[in-house]
């Protein structure tokens, strides 16, 4: 055990952790020249294109140092705020972490929140300053920021260029020297933490785990504590670039287990594996069921593809256990699914993967969050969808989820960012200067206000310099109303939203104006209205296409024209009663992108 080192790489999105992982794999000869490609561990096309890590990956490297052979287990983590639970489980499986900071950008919000997670788990931190070969690298300035943040000495910071491989060898030496070997008793009852799982269409679910105590052997009868399910370990092994099976793994090791599990729900990230006959006293702490935060309806564009969409979502769920969905129907869009996501990036990725991997064309409704509705009878109802709201007379009050946001930005953008937060009903909790021109703002905001376009606006206000990170703090009472959009008096349920009363008028007016541009003209007038309950707060009219029915009555008596016009008027009235208005796909998308 003394020659094992378990470590992860934590960094803000796009600070170069996948590139650094590539260099470490090359230096330890884990990958041959033939297998070499950029971002080896980012196996999904989407990850490569966007330059982000969506799923954690684990890989084992062998390193020879001071005449001894060391086993280094690298657990790569996602950098985006939506996946912070996965990051926390990866951190729990390690004894040390490389904290990578981009020398051109300095410390960002996600760097700080991931660092706090690592410090909570008492990991040894190795500070790494990356991208020092760039012309605009601020090496001294960013080093000072890291010294302030970590309280480390300047000699402890390793300055590298992951792209060129400069000084990366120093990181490997530091991992062996500074990160402690794992502690644990191979003879104790088995206690292993699941930090990730992947789906293989031939073998079922493969769970990745780190053993804290005990030993696991092939064909052992094991139990997953949180789900209570029991399985035989058909195959266990270590994670190289390919999986390598072995007969036993003991405390301190990282490996995988295959036991023919078919359903993703049975393997939960953060769960504990133990033996059935000799179970451990208590599971490893920190397990949570991942709770979705943002909800949206996903509907097939073609109603016949409903079953295909269901099977696509089920397959996607095998690779992404944090996606939650249940069937629902909408008068405007037909049958579809109500899906829960960890955040907006997660929602975007799910949509993109449905399109790419399963070739599904889908309509996504306005994203919203889950509210707690307290009724006059004293019941509490969780509402994910405006159509699930009880009658207004039965509602005592509604509570909405709040977050504490951590925004790091340059001092010159503080005014504009505060204005944005106040518009979104935020309250400033604290502000601290990290350096002379970098400020950290801590703001309490309603989650419902940021699921729309907050992140995009923040990026454009700050010219891309602000970084944003948040965690849920709880629920607070709010003055919310249901805003309905009516077309010719019929409510379009897919466009209705729950919104704060103060913002309802502006939002309703903007939706009506937008729909007026997008809905094609018919032979009759179409009234577009925004309503709260029975009160109409905004209206636009799409004018009818006029047909000149009196053109053939040139000259002659006025009564002939009058008679024709009366006949047309009756026809228009009848047409309006039975005519239905098609809402184009672009209208749903436009509501998502209301500027």
PDB file of N, CA and C in Angstrom, residues 4 16 52 70 109 111 159 200 236 245 447 472 532 534 536 538:
ATOM      1  N   UNK A   4       1.181   3.165  -3.338  1.00  0.00           N
ATOM      2  CA  UNK A   4      -0.008   3.607  -4.105  1.00  0.00           C
ATOM      3  C   UNK A   4      -0.230   5.092  -3.827  1.00  0.00           C
ATOM      4  N   UNK A  16      -7.099  23.604 -18.474  1.00  0.00           N
ATOM      5  CA  UNK A  16      -6.073  22.711 -19.015  1.00  0.00           C
ATOM      6  C   UNK A  16      -5.867  21.412 -18.259  1.00  0.00           C
ATOM      7  N   UNK A  52     -14.648  20.649 -22.692  1.00  0.00           N
ATOM      8  CA  UNK A  52     -15.023  20.509 -21.279  1.00  0.00           C
ATOM      9  C   UNK A  52     -15.097  19.023 -20.937  1.00  0.00           C
ATOM     10  N   UNK A  70       5.902   2.854  -8.391  1.00  0.00           N
ATOM     11  CA  UNK A  70       4.706   3.411  -7.744  1.00  0.00           C
ATOM     12  C   UNK A  70       3.497   3.227  -8.657  1.00  0.00           C
ATOM     13  N   UNK A 109     -14.064  31.127  -9.880  1.00  0.00           N
ATOM     14  CA  UNK A 109     -15.000  30.701  -8.826  1.00  0.00           C
ATOM     15  C   UNK A 109     -14.976  29.193  -8.587  1.00  0.00           C
ATOM     16  N   UNK A 111     -12.568  27.138  -9.135  1.00  0.00           N
ATOM     17  CA  UNK A 111     -11.301  26.748  -8.498  1.00  0.00           C
ATOM     18  C   UNK A 111     -11.472  26.790  -6.983  1.00  0.00           C
ATOM     19  N   UNK A 159       5.307  25.417 -11.721  1.00  0.00           N
ATOM     20  CA  UNK A 159       4.901  26.141 -12.931  1.00  0.00           C
ATOM     21  C   UNK A 159       5.175  25.252 -14.134  1.00  0.00           C
ATOM     22  N   UNK A 200     -22.089  -0.489 -20.389  1.00  0.00           N
ATOM     23  CA  UNK A 200     -21.536  -1.217 -21.524  1.00  0.00           C
ATOM     24  C   UNK A 200     -22.652  -2.103 -22.061  1.00  0.00           C
ATOM     25  N   UNK A 236     -13.582  -8.301 -11.485  1.00  0.00           N
ATOM     26  CA  UNK A 236     -13.046  -7.065 -10.911  1.00  0.00           C
ATOM     27  C   UNK A 236     -11.710  -6.809 -11.595  1.00  0.00           C
ATOM     28  N   UNK A 245      -8.555  -7.204 -16.019  1.00  0.00           N
ATOM     29  CA  UNK A 245      -9.167  -7.935 -14.899  1.00  0.00           C
ATOM     30  C   UNK A 245      -8.073  -8.542 -14.017  1.00  0.00           C
ATOM     31  N   UNK A 447     -33.180  30.639  -7.448  1.00  0.00           N
ATOM     32  CA  UNK A 447     -32.710  29.770  -8.533  1.00  0.00           C
ATOM     33  C   UNK A 447     -33.527  29.982  -9.814  1.00  0.00           C
ATOM     34  N   UNK A 472     -27.092  25.348  -3.494  1.00  0.00           N
ATOM     35  CA  UNK A 472     -28.464  25.577  -3.016  1.00  0.00           C
ATOM     36  C   UNK A 472     -28.439  25.821  -1.512  1.00  0.00           C
ATOM     37  N   UNK A 532     -52.937  36.661 -15.896  1.00  0.00           N
ATOM     38  CA  UNK A 532     -52.690  36.101 -14.567  1.00  0.00           C
ATOM     39  C   UNK A 532     -54.068  35.773 -14.019  1.00  0.00           C
ATOM     40  N   UNK A 534     -57.702  35.350 -14.217  1.00  0.00           N
ATOM     41  CA  UNK A 534     -58.666  35.798 -15.235  1.00  0.00           C
ATOM     42  C   UNK A 534     -58.352  37.227 -15.690  1.00  0.00           C
ATOM     43  N   UNK A 536     -56.340  39.876 -17.779  1.00  0.00           N
ATOM     44  CA  UNK A 536     -55.457  39.997 -18.953  1.00  0.00           C
ATOM     45  C   UNK A 536     -54.506  41.165 -18.707  1.00  0.00           C
ATOM     46  N   UNK A 538     -51.648  41.773 -20.946  1.00  0.00           N
ATOM     47  CA  UNK A 538     -51.034  42.264 -22.180  1.00  0.00           C
ATOM     48  C   UNK A 538     -51.740  41.608 -23.354  1.00  0.00           C
TER      49      UNK A 538
END
